[in-house]
Each structure stands twice: as C-alpha cells, then as structure tokens.
mmCIF file of C-alpha atoms in Angstrom:
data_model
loop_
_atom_site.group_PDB
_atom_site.id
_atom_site.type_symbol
_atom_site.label_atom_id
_atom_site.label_comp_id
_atom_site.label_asym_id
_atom_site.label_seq_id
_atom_site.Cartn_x
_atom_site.Cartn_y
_atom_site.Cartn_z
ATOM 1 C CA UNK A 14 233.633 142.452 248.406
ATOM 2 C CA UNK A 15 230.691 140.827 246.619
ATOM 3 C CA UNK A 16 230.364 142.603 243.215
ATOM 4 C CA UNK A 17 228.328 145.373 242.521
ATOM 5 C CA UNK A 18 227.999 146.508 245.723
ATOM 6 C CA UNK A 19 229.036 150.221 246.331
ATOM 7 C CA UNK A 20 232.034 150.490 247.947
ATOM 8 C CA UNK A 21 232.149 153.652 249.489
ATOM 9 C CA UNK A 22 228.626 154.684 250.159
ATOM 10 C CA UNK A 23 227.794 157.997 251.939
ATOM 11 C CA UNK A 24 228.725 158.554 255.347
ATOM 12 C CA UNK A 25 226.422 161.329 257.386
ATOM 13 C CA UNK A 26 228.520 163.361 259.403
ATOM 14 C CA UNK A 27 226.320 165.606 260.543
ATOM 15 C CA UNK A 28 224.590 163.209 263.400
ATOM 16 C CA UNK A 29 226.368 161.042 266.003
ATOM 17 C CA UNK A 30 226.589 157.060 265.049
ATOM 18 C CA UNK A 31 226.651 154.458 268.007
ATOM 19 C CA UNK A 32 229.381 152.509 266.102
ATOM 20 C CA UNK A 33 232.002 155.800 265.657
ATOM 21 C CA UNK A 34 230.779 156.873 269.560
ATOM 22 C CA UNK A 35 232.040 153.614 270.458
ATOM 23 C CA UNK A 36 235.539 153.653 268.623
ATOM 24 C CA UNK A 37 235.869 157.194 270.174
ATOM 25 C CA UNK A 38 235.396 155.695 273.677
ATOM 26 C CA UNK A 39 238.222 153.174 272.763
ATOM 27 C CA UNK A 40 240.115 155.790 271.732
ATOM 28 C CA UNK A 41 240.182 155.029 268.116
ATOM 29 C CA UNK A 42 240.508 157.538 265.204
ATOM 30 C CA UNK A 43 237.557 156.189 263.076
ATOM 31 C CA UNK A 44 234.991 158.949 264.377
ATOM 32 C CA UNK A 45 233.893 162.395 263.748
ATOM 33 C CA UNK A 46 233.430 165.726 265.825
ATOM 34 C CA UNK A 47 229.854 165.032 266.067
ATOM 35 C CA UNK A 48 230.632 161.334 267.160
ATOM 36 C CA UNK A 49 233.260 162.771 269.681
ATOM 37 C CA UNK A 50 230.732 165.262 271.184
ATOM 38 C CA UNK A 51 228.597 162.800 272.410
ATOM 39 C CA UNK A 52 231.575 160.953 273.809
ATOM 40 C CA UNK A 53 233.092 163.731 275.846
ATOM 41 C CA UNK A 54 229.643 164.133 277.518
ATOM 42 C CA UNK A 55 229.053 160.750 278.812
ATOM 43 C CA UNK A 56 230.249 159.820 282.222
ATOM 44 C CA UNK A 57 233.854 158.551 282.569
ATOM 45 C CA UNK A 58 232.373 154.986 283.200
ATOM 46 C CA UNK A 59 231.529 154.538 279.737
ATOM 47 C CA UNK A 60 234.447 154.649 278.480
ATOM 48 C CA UNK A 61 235.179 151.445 281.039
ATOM 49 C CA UNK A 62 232.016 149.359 279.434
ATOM 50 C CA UNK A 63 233.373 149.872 276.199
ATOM 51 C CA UNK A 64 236.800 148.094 277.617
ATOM 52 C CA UNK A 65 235.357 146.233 279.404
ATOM 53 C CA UNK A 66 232.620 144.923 276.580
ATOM 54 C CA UNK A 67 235.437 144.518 274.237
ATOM 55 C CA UNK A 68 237.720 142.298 276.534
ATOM 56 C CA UNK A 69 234.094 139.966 277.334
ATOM 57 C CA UNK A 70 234.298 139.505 273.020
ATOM 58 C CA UNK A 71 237.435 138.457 273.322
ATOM 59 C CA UNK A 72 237.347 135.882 276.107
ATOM 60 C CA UNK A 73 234.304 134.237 274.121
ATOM 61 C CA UNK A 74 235.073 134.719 270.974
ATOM 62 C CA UNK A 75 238.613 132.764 272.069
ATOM 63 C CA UNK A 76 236.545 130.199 274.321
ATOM 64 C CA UNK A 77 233.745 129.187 271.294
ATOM 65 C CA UNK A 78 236.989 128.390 268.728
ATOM 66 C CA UNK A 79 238.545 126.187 271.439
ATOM 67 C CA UNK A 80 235.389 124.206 271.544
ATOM 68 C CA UNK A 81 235.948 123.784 267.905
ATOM 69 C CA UNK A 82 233.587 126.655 266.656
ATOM 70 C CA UNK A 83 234.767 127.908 263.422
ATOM 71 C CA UNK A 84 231.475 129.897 261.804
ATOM 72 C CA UNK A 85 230.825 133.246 263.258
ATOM 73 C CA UNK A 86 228.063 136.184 262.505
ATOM 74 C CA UNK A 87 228.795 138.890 263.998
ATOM 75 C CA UNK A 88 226.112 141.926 263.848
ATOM 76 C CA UNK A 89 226.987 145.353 265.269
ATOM 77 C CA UNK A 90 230.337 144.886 264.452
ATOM 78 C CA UNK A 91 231.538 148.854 264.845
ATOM 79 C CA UNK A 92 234.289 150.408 263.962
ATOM 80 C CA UNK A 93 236.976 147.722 263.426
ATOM 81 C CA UNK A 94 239.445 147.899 266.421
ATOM 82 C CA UNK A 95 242.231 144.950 266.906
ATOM 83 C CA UNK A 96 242.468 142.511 267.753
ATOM 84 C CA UNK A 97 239.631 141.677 265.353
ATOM 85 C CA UNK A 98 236.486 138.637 266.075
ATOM 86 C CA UNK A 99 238.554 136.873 262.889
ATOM 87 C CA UNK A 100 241.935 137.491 264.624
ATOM 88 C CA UNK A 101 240.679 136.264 268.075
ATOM 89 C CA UNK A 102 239.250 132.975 266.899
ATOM 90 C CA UNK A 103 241.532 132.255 263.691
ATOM 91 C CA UNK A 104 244.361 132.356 266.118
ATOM 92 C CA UNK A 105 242.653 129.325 267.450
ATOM 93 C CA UNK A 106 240.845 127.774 264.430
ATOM 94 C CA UNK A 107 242.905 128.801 261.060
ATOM 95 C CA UNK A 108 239.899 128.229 258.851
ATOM 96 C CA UNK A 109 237.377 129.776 260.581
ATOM 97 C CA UNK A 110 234.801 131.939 258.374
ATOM 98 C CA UNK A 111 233.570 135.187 259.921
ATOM 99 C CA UNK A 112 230.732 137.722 258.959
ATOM 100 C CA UNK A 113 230.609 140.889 259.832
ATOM 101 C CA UNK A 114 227.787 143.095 259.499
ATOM 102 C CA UNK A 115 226.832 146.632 260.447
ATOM 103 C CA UNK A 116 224.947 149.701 259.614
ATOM 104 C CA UNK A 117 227.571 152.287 259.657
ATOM 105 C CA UNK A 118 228.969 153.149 256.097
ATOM 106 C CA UNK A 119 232.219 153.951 257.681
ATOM 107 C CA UNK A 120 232.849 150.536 258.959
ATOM 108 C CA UNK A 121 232.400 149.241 255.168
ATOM 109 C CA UNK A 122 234.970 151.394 254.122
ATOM 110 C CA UNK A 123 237.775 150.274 257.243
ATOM 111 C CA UNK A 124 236.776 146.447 256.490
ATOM 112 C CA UNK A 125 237.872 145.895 253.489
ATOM 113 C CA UNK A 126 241.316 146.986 254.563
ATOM 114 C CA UNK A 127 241.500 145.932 257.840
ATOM 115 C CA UNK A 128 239.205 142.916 258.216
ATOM 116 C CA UNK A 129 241.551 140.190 256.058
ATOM 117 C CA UNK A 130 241.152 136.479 256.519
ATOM 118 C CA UNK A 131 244.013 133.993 257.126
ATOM 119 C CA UNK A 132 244.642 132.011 253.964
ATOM 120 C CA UNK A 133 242.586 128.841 255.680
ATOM 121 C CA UNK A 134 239.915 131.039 256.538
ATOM 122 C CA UNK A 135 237.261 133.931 255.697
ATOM 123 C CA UNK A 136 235.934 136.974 256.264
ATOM 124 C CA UNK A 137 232.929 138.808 254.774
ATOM 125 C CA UNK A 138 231.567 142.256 255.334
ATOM 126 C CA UNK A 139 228.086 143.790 254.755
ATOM 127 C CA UNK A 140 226.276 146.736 255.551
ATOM 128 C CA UNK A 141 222.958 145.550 256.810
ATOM 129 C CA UNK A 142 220.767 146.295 259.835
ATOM 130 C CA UNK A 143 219.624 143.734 262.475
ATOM 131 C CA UNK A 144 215.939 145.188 262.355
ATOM 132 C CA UNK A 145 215.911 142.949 259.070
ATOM 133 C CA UNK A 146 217.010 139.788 260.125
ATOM 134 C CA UNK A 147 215.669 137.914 257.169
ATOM 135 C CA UNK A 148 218.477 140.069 255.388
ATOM 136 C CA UNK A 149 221.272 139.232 257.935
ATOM 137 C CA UNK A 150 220.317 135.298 257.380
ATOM 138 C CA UNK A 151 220.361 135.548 253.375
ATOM 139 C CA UNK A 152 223.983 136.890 253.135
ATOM 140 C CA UNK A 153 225.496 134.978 256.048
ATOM 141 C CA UNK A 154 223.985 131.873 253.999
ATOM 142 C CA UNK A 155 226.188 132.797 251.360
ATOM 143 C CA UNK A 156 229.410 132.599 253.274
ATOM 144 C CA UNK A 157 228.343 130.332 255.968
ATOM 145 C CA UNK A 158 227.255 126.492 256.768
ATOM 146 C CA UNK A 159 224.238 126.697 258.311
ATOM 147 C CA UNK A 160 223.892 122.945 258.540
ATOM 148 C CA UNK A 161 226.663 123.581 261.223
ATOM 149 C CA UNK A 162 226.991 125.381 264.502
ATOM 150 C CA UNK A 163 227.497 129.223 264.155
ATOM 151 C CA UNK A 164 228.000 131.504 267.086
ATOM 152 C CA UNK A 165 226.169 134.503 267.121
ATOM 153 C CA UNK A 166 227.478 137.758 267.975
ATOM 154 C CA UNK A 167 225.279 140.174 269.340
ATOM 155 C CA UNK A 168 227.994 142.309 271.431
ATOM 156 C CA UNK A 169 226.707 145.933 272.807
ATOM 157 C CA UNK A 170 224.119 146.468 270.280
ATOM 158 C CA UNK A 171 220.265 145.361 271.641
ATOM 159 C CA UNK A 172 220.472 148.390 274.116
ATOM 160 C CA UNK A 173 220.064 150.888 270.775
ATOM 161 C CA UNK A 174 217.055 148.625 270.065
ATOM 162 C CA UNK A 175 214.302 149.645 272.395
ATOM 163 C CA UNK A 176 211.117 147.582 272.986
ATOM 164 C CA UNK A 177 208.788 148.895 270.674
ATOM 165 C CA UNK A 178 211.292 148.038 267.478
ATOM 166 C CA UNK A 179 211.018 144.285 269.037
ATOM 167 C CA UNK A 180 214.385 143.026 270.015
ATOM 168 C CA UNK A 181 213.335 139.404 271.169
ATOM 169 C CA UNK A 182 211.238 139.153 268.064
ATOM 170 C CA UNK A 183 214.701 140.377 265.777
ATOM 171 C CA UNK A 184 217.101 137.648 268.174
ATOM 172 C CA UNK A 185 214.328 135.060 268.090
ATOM 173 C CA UNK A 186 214.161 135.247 264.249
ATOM 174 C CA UNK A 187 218.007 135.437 263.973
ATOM 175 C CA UNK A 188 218.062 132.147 266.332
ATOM 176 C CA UNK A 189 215.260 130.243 264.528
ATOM 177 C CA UNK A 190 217.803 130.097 261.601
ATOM 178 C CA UNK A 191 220.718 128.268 263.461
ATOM 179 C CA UNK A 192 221.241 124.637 263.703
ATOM 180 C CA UNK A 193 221.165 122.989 267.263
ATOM 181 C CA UNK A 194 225.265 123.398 268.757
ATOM 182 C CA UNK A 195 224.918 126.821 267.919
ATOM 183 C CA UNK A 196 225.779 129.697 270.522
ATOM 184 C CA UNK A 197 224.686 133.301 270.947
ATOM 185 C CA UNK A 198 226.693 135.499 272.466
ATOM 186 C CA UNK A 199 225.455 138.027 274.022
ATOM 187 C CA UNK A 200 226.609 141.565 275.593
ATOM 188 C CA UNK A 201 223.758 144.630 277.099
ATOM 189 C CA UNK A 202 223.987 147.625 279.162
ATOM 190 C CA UNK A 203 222.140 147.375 282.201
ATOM 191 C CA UNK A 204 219.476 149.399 283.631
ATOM 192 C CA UNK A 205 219.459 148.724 287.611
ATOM 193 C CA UNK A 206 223.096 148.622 288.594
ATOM 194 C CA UNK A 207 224.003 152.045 288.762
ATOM 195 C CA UNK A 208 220.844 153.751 287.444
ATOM 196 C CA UNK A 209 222.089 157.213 288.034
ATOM 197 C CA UNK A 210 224.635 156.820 285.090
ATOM 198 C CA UNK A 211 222.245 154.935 282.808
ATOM 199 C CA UNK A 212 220.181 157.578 283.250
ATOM 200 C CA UNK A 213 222.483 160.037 282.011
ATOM 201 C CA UNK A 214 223.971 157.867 279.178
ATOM 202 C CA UNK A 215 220.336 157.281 278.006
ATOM 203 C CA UNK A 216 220.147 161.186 277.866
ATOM 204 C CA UNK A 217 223.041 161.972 275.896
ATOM 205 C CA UNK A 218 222.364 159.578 273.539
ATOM 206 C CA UNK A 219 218.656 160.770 273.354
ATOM 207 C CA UNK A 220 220.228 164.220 272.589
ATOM 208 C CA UNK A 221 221.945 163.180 269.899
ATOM 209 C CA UNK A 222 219.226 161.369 268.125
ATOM 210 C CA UNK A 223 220.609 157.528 269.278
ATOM 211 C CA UNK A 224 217.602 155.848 271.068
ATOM 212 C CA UNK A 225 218.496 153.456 273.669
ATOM 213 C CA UNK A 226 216.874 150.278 275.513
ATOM 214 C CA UNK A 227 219.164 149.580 278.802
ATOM 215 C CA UNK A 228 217.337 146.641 280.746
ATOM 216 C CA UNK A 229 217.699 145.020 283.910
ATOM 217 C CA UNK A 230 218.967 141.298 284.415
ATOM 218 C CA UNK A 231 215.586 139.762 283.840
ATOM 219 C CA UNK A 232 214.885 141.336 281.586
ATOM 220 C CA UNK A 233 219.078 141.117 279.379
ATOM 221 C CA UNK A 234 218.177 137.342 280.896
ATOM 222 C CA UNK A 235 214.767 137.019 278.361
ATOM 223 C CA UNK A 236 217.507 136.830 275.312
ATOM 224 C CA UNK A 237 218.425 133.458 276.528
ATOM 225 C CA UNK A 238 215.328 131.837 277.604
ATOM 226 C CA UNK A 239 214.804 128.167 275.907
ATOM 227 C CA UNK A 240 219.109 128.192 275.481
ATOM 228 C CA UNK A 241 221.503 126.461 278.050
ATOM 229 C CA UNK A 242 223.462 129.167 279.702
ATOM 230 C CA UNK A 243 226.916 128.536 279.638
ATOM 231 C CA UNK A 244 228.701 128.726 282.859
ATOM 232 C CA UNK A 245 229.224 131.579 284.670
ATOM 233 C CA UNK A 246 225.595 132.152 283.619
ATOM 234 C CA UNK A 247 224.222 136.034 283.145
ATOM 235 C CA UNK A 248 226.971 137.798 284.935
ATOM 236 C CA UNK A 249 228.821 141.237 284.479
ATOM 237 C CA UNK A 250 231.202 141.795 281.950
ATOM 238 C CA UNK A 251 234.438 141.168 283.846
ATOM 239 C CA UNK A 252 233.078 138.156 285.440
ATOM 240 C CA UNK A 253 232.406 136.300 282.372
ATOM 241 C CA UNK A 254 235.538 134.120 281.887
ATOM 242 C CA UNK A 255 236.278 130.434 281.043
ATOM 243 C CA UNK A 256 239.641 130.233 281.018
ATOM 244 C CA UNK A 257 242.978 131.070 283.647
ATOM 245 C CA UNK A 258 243.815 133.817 284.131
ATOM 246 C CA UNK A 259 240.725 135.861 285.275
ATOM 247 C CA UNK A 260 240.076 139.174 284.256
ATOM 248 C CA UNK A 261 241.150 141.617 287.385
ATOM 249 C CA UNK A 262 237.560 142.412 289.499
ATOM 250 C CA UNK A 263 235.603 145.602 288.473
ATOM 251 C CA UNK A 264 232.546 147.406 288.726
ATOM 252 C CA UNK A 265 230.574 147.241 285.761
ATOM 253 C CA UNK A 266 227.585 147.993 283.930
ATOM 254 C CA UNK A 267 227.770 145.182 281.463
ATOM 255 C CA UNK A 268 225.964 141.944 281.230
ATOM 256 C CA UNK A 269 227.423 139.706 279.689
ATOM 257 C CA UNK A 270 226.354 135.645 279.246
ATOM 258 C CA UNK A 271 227.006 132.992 276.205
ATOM 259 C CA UNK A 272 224.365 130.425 275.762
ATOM 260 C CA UNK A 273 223.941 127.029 273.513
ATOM 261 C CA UNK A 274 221.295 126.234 271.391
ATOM 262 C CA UNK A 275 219.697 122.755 272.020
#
C-alpha cells in the first residue's frame, strides 16, 4: 500500500454498507449483523443478481484480456470474493495491472491480503468514492498507462447513485480521461422488468439508509451513448457472453452491456 496511508481506518458497524450487503448475498463472511439484516429482507431474487452480476464480471473481464487488454480500473469493487478481476484477467494476460477502488473501509483491510498480483503484473487498492472522479483518475494515473486502453469497471454500483448525485456526469468525467480502445464495462439493476421486486429492494435499502437509482433500459442504455456497443449489445446479465459455452438461460434483473471507446 502507498505509504502513509492508514491502513486500517474505521469501519461503521452500526449502518448497513452496499459492498458487505453484497458479500452477504454471495454468501461471504466479510459482513456484519446490520449488513445481514438488510440481506435476509430482500427478496430471494437478489441473491440471484448478485450471482448472476458476478458471473457477467467474469465473462468480460476474461473476454477484454483476450483482446489483449491488460489495464483495468475497477470502482465499486466490494468485498473481495474469488475469483478476483486480477485473477480473471491475469490468468489470461500475466502482466496485467489492476486498480481497485471502493468506499468501504472493510474492503481496504481484505485487499491487502487477498488482492495479490502475479509477479508480471499489479494490483493497487484505494479507498475512494466515484462521486469524485477527479480523485479516481489521479491515483489510477499512478499505477496505470493512460496513453493506453483501460477497461473500466463499473459493475453493480450506478444503481446506489441516484439522479440528483449525477451519474452520467460522474461516468462521463471518468470516460473523458481514457484514451480511444478503451472499454467500459458496465453492470445496473433494472427498473421495468419485474418492478414489483425493485420496488421492494428499493425499500429495504431505503430503510437502511442505502439510496438507490434502478433504471429502465433506456435509460442503463444513456451510459453508453457516443461508445460502440459490443455485441450482444444492452442485454440481461446471463445473456451477455462472448465466448462457448453460454451461460444456462435465466430470468434476471441485470443489465449488463460492454462498450468501446472510439
């Protein structure tokens, strides 16, 4: 870790975090009572989004190094949970360097332990927030080439940014600062597939003091505009694949897409 940063800042365990709610709906051990609370209310679908979110990562993350790829920034990276981003693409691409960055003091603490490079490679972790981009930018600058394509992660976190904190604005300003080859990938609960459940999610969450955004298609589909979608396009979770075999067919509540900067 970059000197002088703390490396155990404090954790609040007295209010729910989307990151820990997340590893407790992937069954992970990284979360507290609070965290679990909110878990045990939502609907037994979510914990299928979070599967099914994590599995989309994974098939991109794994496509993007095969297309050569090897610079990643990921932002909402959670509660680390193998097989890691690095794992997933340094499998592919030995060298390739990998931010993370997050708001949850926990997941400091679990990445500097469980978030190790290969020897060809790195990995970097921060504790940052994407509502300060210009932040995000500076450190990934230390670590990455940004005279060369980077893929952007953005996996299951502009949902907990609603529209009056600016999303586009915060992934238009994060995009500005890529070179042209560069990808964002891209993962958002939707609003108008089952509505019912959103619904209910969105209250839960609200409950615990977690503000969420879920939007429809057109609206996920505004992330991408002026990129080149890559094919499947803006599809659901489990659809999104590029490579034999397919993911088994199943209902979801996941968008999903991956998209090329020009």
């Amino acid at each position: 870790m970059p000197a002088g940063r703390p490396s155990h800042p404090q954790i609040d365990t007295s209010r729910a975090h989307p990151a820990r709610v997340y590893d407790w709906l992937l069954d992970g051990k990284d979360n507290y009572p609070v965290d679990e609370a909110v878990g045990e209310k939502l609907p037994p679908q979510a914990r299928d989004a979070a599967r099914q979110n994590r599995r989309f990562m994974h098939r991109a993350a794994a496509w993007l190094a095969g297309q050569g790829v090897d610079q990643f920034l990921d932002i909402g990276t959670g509660v680390p949970t193998e097989p890691n981003l690095h794992q997933i693409v340094q499998a592919v691409v030995p060298a390739a360097k990998v931010v993370y960055t997050d708001n949850d003091p926990i997941v400091l603490r679990h990445a500097e332990t469980l978030l190790i490079s290969s020897p060809e490679g790195a990995t970097d972790y921060f504790q940052a927030d994407v509502r300060n981009p210009g932040e995000v930018i500076d450190h990934a600058r230390t670590v990455l080439d940004f005279g060369r394509p980077v893929a952007l992660s953005l996996i299951a976190l502009l949902h907990f940014i609603p529209d009056d904190q600016e999303p586009r604005a915060i992934v238009g300003e994060l995009l500005s600062a890529l070179p042209p080859g560069s990808y964002l990938v891209l993962s958002h609960a939707a609003s108008d597939r089952h509505a019912e459940l959103a619904a209910q999610v969105t209250a839960e969450y609200t409950l615990a003091g977690i503000r969420l955004g879920f939007r429809t298609r057109p609206e996920v589909a505004r992330f991408f505009d002026g990129l080149d979608l890559v094919e499947p396009g803006l599809v659901t979770a489990p659809e999104w694949f590029r490579q034999a075999p397919a993911p088994a067919p199943e209902d979801s509540g996941i968008y999903a897409g991956v998209a090329r900067l020009r």
